[in-house]
PDB file of C-alpha atoms and ligand atoms in Angstrom:
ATOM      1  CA  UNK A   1     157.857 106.463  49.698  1.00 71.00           C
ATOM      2  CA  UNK A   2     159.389 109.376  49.442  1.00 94.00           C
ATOM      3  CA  UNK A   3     163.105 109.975  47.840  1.00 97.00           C
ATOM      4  CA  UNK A   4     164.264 113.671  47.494  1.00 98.00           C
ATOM      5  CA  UNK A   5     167.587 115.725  46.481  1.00 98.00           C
ATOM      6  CA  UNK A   6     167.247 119.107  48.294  1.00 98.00           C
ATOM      7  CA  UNK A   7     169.880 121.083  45.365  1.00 98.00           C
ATOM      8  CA  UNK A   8     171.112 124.573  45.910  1.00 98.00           C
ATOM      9  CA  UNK A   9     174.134 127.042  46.857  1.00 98.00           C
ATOM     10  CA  UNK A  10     175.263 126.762  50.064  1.00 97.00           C
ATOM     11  CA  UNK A  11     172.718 129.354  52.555  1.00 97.00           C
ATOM     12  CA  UNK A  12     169.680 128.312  50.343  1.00 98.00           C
ATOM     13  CA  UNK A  13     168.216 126.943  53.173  1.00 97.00           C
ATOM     14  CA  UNK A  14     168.371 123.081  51.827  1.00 98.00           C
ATOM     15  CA  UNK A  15     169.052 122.558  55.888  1.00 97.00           C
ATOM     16  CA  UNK A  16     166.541 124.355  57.310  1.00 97.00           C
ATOM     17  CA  UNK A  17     163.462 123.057  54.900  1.00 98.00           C
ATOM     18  CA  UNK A  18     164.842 119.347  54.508  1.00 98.00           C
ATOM     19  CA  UNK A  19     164.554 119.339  58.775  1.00 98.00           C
ATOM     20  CA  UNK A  20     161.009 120.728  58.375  1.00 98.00           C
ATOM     21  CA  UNK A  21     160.262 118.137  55.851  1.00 98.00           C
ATOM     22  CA  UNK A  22     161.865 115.009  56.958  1.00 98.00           C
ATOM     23  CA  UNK A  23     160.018 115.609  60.673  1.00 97.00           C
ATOM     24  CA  UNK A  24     156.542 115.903  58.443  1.00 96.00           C
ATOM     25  CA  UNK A  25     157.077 113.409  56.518  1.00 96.00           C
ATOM     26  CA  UNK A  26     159.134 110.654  58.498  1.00 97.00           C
ATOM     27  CA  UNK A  27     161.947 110.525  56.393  1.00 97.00           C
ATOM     28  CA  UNK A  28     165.348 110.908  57.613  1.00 98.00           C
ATOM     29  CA  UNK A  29     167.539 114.022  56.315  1.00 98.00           C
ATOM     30  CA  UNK A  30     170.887 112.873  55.286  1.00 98.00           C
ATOM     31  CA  UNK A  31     173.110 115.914  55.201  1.00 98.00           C
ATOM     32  CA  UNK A  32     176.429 115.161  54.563  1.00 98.00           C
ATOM     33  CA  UNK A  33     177.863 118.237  55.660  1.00 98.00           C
ATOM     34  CA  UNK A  34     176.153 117.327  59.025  1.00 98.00           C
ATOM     35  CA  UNK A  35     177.879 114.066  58.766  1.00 98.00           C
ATOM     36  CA  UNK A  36     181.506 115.197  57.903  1.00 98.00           C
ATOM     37  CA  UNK A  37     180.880 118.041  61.151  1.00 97.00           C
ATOM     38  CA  UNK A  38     180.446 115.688  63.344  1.00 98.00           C
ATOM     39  CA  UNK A  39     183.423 113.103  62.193  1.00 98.00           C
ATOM     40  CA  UNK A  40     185.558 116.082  62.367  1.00 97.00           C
ATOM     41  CA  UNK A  41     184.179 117.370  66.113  1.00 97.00           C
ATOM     42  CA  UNK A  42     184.719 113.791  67.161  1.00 98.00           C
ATOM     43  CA  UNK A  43     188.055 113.622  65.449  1.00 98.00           C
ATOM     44  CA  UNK A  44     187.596 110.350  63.685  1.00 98.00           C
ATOM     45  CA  UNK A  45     189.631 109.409  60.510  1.00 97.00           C
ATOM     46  CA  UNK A  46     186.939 110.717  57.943  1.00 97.00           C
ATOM     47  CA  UNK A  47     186.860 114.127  59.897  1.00 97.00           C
ATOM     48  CA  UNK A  48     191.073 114.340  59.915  1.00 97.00           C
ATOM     49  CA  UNK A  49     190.768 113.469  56.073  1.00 97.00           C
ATOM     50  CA  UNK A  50     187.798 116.225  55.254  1.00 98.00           C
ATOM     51  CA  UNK A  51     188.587 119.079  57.706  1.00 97.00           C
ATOM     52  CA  UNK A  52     191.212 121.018  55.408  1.00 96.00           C
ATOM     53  CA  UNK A  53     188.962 120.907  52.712  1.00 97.00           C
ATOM     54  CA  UNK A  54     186.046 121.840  54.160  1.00 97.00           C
ATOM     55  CA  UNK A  55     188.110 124.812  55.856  1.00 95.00           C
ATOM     56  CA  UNK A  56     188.437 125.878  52.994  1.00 95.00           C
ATOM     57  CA  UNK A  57     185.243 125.521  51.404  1.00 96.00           C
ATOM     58  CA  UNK A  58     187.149 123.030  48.667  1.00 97.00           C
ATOM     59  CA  UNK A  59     184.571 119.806  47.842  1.00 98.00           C
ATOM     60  CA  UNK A  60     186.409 116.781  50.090  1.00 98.00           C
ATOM     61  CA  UNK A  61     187.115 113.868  47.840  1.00 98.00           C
ATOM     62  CA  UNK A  62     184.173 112.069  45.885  1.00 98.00           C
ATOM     63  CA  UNK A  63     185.092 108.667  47.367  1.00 97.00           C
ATOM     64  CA  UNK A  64     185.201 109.532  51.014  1.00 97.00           C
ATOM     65  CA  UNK A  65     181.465 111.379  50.412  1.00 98.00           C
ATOM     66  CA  UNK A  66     180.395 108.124  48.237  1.00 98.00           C
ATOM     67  CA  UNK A  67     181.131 105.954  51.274  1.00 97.00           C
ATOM     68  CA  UNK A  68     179.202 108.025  53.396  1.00 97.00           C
ATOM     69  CA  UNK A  69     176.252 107.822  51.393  1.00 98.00           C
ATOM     70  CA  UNK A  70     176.630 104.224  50.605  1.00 97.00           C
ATOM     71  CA  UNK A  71     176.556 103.244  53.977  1.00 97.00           C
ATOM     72  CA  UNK A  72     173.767 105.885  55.336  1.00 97.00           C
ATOM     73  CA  UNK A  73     171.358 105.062  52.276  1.00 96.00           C
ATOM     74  CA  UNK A  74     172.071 101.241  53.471  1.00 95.00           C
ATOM     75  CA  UNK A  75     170.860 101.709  57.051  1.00 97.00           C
ATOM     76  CA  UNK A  76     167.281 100.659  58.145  1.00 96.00           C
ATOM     77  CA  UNK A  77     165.602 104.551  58.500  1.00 96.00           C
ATOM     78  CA  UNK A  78     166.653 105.116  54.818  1.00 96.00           C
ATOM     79  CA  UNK A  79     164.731 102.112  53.441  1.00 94.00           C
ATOM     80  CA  UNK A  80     161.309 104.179  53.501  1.00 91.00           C
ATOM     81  CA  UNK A  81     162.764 107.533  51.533  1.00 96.00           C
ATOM     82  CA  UNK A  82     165.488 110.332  52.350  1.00 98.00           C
ATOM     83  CA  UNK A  83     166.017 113.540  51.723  1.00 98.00           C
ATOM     84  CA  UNK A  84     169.458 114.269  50.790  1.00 98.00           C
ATOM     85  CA  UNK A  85     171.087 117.647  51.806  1.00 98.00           C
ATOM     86  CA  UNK A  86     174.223 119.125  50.259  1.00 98.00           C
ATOM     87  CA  UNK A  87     175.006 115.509  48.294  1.00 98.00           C
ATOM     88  CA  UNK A  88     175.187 114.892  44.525  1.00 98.00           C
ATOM     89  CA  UNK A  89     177.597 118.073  44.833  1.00 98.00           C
ATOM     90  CA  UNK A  90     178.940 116.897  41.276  1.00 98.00           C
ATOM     91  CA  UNK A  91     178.172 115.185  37.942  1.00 97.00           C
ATOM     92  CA  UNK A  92     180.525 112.427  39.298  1.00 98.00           C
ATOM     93  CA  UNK A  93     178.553 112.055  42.496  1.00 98.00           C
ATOM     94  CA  UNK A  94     175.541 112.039  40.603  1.00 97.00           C
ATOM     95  CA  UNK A  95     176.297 109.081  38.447  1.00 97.00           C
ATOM     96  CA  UNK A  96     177.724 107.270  41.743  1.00 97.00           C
ATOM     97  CA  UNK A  97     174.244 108.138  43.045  1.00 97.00           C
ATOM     98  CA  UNK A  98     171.745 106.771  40.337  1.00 95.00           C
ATOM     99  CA  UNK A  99     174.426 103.446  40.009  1.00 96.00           C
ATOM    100  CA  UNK A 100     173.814 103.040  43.674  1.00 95.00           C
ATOM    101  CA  UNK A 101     170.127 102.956  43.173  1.00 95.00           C
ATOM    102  CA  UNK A 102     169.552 101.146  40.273  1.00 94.00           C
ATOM    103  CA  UNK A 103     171.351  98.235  42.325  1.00 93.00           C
ATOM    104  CA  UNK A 104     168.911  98.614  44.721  1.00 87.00           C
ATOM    105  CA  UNK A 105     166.050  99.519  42.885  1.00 87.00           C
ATOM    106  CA  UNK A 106     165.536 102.806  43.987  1.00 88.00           C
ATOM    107  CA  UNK A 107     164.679 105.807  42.052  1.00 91.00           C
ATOM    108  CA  UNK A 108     164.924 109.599  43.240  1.00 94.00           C
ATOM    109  CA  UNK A 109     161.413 111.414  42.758  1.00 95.00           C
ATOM    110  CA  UNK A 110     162.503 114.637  43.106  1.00 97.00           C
ATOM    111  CA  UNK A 111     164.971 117.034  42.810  1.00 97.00           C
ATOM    112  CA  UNK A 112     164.424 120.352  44.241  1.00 98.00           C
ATOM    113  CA  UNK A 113     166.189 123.335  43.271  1.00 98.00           C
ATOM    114  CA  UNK A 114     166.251 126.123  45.953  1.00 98.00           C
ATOM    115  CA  UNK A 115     167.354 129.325  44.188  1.00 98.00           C
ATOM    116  CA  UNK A 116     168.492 132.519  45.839  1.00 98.00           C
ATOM    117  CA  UNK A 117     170.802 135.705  44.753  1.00 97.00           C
ATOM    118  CA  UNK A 118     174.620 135.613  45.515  1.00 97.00           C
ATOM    119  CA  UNK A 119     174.137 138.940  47.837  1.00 97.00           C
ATOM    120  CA  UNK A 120     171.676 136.673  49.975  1.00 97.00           C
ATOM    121  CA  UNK A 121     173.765 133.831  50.356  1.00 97.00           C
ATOM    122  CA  UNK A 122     176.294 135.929  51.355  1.00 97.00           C
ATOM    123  CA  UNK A 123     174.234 138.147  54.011  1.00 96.00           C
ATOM    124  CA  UNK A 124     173.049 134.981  55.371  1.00 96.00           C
ATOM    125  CA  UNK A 125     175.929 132.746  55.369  1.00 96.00           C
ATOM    126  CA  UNK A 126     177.779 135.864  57.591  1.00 96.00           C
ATOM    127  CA  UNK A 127     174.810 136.149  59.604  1.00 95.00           C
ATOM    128  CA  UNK A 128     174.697 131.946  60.308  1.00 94.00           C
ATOM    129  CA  UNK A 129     178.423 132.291  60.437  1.00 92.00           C
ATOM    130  CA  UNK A 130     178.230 134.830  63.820  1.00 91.00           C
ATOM    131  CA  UNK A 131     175.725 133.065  65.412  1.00 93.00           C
ATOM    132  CA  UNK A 132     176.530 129.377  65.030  1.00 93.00           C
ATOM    133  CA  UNK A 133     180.308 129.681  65.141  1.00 88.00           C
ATOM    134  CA  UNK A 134     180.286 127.805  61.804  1.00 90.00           C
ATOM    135  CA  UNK A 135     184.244 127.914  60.760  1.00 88.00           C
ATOM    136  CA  UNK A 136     183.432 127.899  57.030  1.00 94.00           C
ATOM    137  CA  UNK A 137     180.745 131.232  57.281  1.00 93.00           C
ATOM    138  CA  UNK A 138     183.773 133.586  56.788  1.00 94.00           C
ATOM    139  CA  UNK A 139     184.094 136.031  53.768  1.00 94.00           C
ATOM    140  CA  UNK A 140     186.604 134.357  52.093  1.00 95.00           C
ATOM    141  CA  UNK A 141     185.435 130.444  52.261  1.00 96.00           C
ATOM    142  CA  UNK A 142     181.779 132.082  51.690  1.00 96.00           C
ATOM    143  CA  UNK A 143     182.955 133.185  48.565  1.00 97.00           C
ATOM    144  CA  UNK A 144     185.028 130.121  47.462  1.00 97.00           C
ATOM    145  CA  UNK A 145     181.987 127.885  48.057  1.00 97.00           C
ATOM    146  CA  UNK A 146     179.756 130.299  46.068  1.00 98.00           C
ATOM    147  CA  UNK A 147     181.976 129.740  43.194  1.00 98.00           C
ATOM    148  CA  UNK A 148     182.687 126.188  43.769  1.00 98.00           C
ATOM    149  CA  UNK A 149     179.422 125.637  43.717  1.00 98.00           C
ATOM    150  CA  UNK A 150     178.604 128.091  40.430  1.00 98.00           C
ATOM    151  CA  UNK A 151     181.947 125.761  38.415  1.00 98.00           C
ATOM    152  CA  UNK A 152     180.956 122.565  39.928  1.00 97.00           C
ATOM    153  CA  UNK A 153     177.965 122.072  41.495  1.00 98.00           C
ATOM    154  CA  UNK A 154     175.402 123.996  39.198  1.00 96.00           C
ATOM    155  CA  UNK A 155     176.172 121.881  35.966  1.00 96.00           C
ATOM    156  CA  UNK A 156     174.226 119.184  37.943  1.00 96.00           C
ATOM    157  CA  UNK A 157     171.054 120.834  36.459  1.00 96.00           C
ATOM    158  CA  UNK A 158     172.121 119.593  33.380  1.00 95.00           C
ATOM    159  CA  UNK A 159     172.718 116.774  33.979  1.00 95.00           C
ATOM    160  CA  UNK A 160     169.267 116.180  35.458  1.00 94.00           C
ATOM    161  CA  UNK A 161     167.820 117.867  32.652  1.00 93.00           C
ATOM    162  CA  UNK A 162     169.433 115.644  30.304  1.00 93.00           C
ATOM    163  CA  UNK A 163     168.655 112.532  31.720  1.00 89.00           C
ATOM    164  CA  UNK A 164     165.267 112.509  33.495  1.00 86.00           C
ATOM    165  CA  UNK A 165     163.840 116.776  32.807  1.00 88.00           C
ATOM    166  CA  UNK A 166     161.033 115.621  34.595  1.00 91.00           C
ATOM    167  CA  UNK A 167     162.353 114.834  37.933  1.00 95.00           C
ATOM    168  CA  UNK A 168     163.826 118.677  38.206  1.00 96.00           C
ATOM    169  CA  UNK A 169     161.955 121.851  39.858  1.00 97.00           C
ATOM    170  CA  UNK A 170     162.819 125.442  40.868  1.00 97.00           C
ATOM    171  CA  UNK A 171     162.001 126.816  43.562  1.00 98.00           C
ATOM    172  CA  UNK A 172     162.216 130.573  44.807  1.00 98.00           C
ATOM    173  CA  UNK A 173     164.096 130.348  48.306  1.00 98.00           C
ATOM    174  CA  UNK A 174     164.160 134.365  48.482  1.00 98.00           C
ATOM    175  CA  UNK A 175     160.790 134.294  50.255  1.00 97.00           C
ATOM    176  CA  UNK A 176     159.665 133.962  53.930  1.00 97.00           C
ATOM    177  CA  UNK A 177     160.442 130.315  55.387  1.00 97.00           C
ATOM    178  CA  UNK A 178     157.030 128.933  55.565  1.00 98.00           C
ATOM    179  CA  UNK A 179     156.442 129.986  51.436  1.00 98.00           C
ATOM    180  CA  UNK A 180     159.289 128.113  50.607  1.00 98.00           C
ATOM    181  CA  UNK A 181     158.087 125.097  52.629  1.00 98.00           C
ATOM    182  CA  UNK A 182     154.957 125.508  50.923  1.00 98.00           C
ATOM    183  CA  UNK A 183     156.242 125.965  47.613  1.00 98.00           C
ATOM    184  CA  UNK A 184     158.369 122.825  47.926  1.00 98.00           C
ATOM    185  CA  UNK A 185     155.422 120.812  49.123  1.00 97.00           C
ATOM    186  CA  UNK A 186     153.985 122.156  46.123  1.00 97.00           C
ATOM    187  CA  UNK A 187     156.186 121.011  43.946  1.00 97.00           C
ATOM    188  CA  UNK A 188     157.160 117.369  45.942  1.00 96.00           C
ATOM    189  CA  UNK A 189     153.267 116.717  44.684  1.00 94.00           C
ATOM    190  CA  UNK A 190     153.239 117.603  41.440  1.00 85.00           C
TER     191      UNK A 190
HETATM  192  P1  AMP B   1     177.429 121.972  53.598  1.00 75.13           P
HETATM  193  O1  AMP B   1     177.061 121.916  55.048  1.00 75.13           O
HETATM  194  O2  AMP B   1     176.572 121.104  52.736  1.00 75.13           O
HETATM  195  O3  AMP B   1     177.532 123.388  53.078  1.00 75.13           O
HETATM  196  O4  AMP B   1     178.896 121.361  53.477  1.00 75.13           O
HETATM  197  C1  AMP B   1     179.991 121.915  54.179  1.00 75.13           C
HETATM  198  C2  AMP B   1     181.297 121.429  53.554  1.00 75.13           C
HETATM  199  O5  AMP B   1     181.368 119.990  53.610  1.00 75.13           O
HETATM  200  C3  AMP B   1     181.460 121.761  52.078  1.00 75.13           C
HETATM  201  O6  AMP B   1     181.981 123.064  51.873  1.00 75.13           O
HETATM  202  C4  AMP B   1     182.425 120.666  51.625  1.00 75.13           C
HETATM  203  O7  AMP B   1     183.755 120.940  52.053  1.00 75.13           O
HETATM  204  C5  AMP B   1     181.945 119.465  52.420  1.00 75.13           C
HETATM  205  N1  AMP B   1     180.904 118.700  51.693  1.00 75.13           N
HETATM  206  C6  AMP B   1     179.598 118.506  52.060  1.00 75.13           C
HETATM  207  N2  AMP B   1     178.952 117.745  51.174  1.00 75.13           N
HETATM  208  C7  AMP B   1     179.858 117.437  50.207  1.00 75.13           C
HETATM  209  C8  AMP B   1     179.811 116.679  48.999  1.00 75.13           C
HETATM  210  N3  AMP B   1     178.671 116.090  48.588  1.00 75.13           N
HETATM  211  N4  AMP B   1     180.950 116.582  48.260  1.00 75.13           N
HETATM  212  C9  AMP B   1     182.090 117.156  48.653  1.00 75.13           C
HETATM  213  N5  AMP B   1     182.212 117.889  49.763  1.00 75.13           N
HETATM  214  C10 AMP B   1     181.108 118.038  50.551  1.00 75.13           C
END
């Protein structure tokens, strides 16, 4: 059983490793910025109610995100361990999260902290943004999330701190891919 929060700024490369992982392991990665892109390509209600924020590179509201992950950590893959990608993105999310897992007796095991310089998010991000066609890898969202997540995201490390220290490690994503996989396997055993 393996639970795991994949935590970082956004071009860490939470996506990229918590693929690699979740296809060696068997453990499904739960992104929910994968989830809100594809509601919003297939123009369903959730996607109409996230796509302005996430044009932006604002956080969409805590109880849309909650339901997502309520009903994705409820499904029948997720019973054997996750790794989540891009959610708790807040200290509210992250009480929503441990609430929903004490009531089903879950714990998290992990929580894995990819960190990487501003200046290499930023290369990257503009880099992803001109070869996927992502609409938020543009200079100016680029720079909103980086601070969105700097104001709201990063005092998450806190909170894990404060309430379980143990569960928390670093890791450098400014290396070569494979390291980083290797680093984080590294640090999922320990
Ligand atoms: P990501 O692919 O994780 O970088 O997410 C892309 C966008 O989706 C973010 O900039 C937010 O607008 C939205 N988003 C993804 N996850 C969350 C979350 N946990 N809370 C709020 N907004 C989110």
């Amino acid at each position: 059983m393996t639970r795991l929060i994949f935590f970082g700024p956004p071009g860490a490369g939470k996506g990229t490793q918590a693929k690699q992982l979740s296809a060696e392991y068997g453990i499904p990665h739960i992104s929910t910025g994968d989830i809100l892109r594809d509601a919003v390509n297939q123009g369903t209600e959730l996607g109409q109610q996230a796509k302005s924020f996430m044009d932006r590179g604002a956080l969409v509201p805590d109880d849309l995100i909650i339901g997502i992950i309520k009903d994705r950590l409820a499904q029948s893959d997720a019973q054997q361990g996750w790794i989540l990608d891009g959610f708790p993105r807040n200290v509210a999310q992250a009480e929503k999260l441990n609430e929903m897992l004490a009531a089903t007796g879950q714990g998290c095991d992990r929580v894995l902290s990819l960190v990487v310089p501003d200046e290499v998010l930023k290369t990257r991000l503009l880099s992803r943004g001109a070869q996927e066609g992502r609409s938020d890898d543009n200079l100016a969202t680029i720079e909103h999330r980086l601070a969105v997540f700097h104001q709201t995201t990063s005092p998450l490390l806190d909170f894990y701190k404060t309430h379980n220290a143990s569960l928390l490690a670093e890791v450098d994503g400014h290396q070569p891919m494979d390291q980083v996989t290797i680093a984080l396997k590294q640090a999922i055993a320990h």
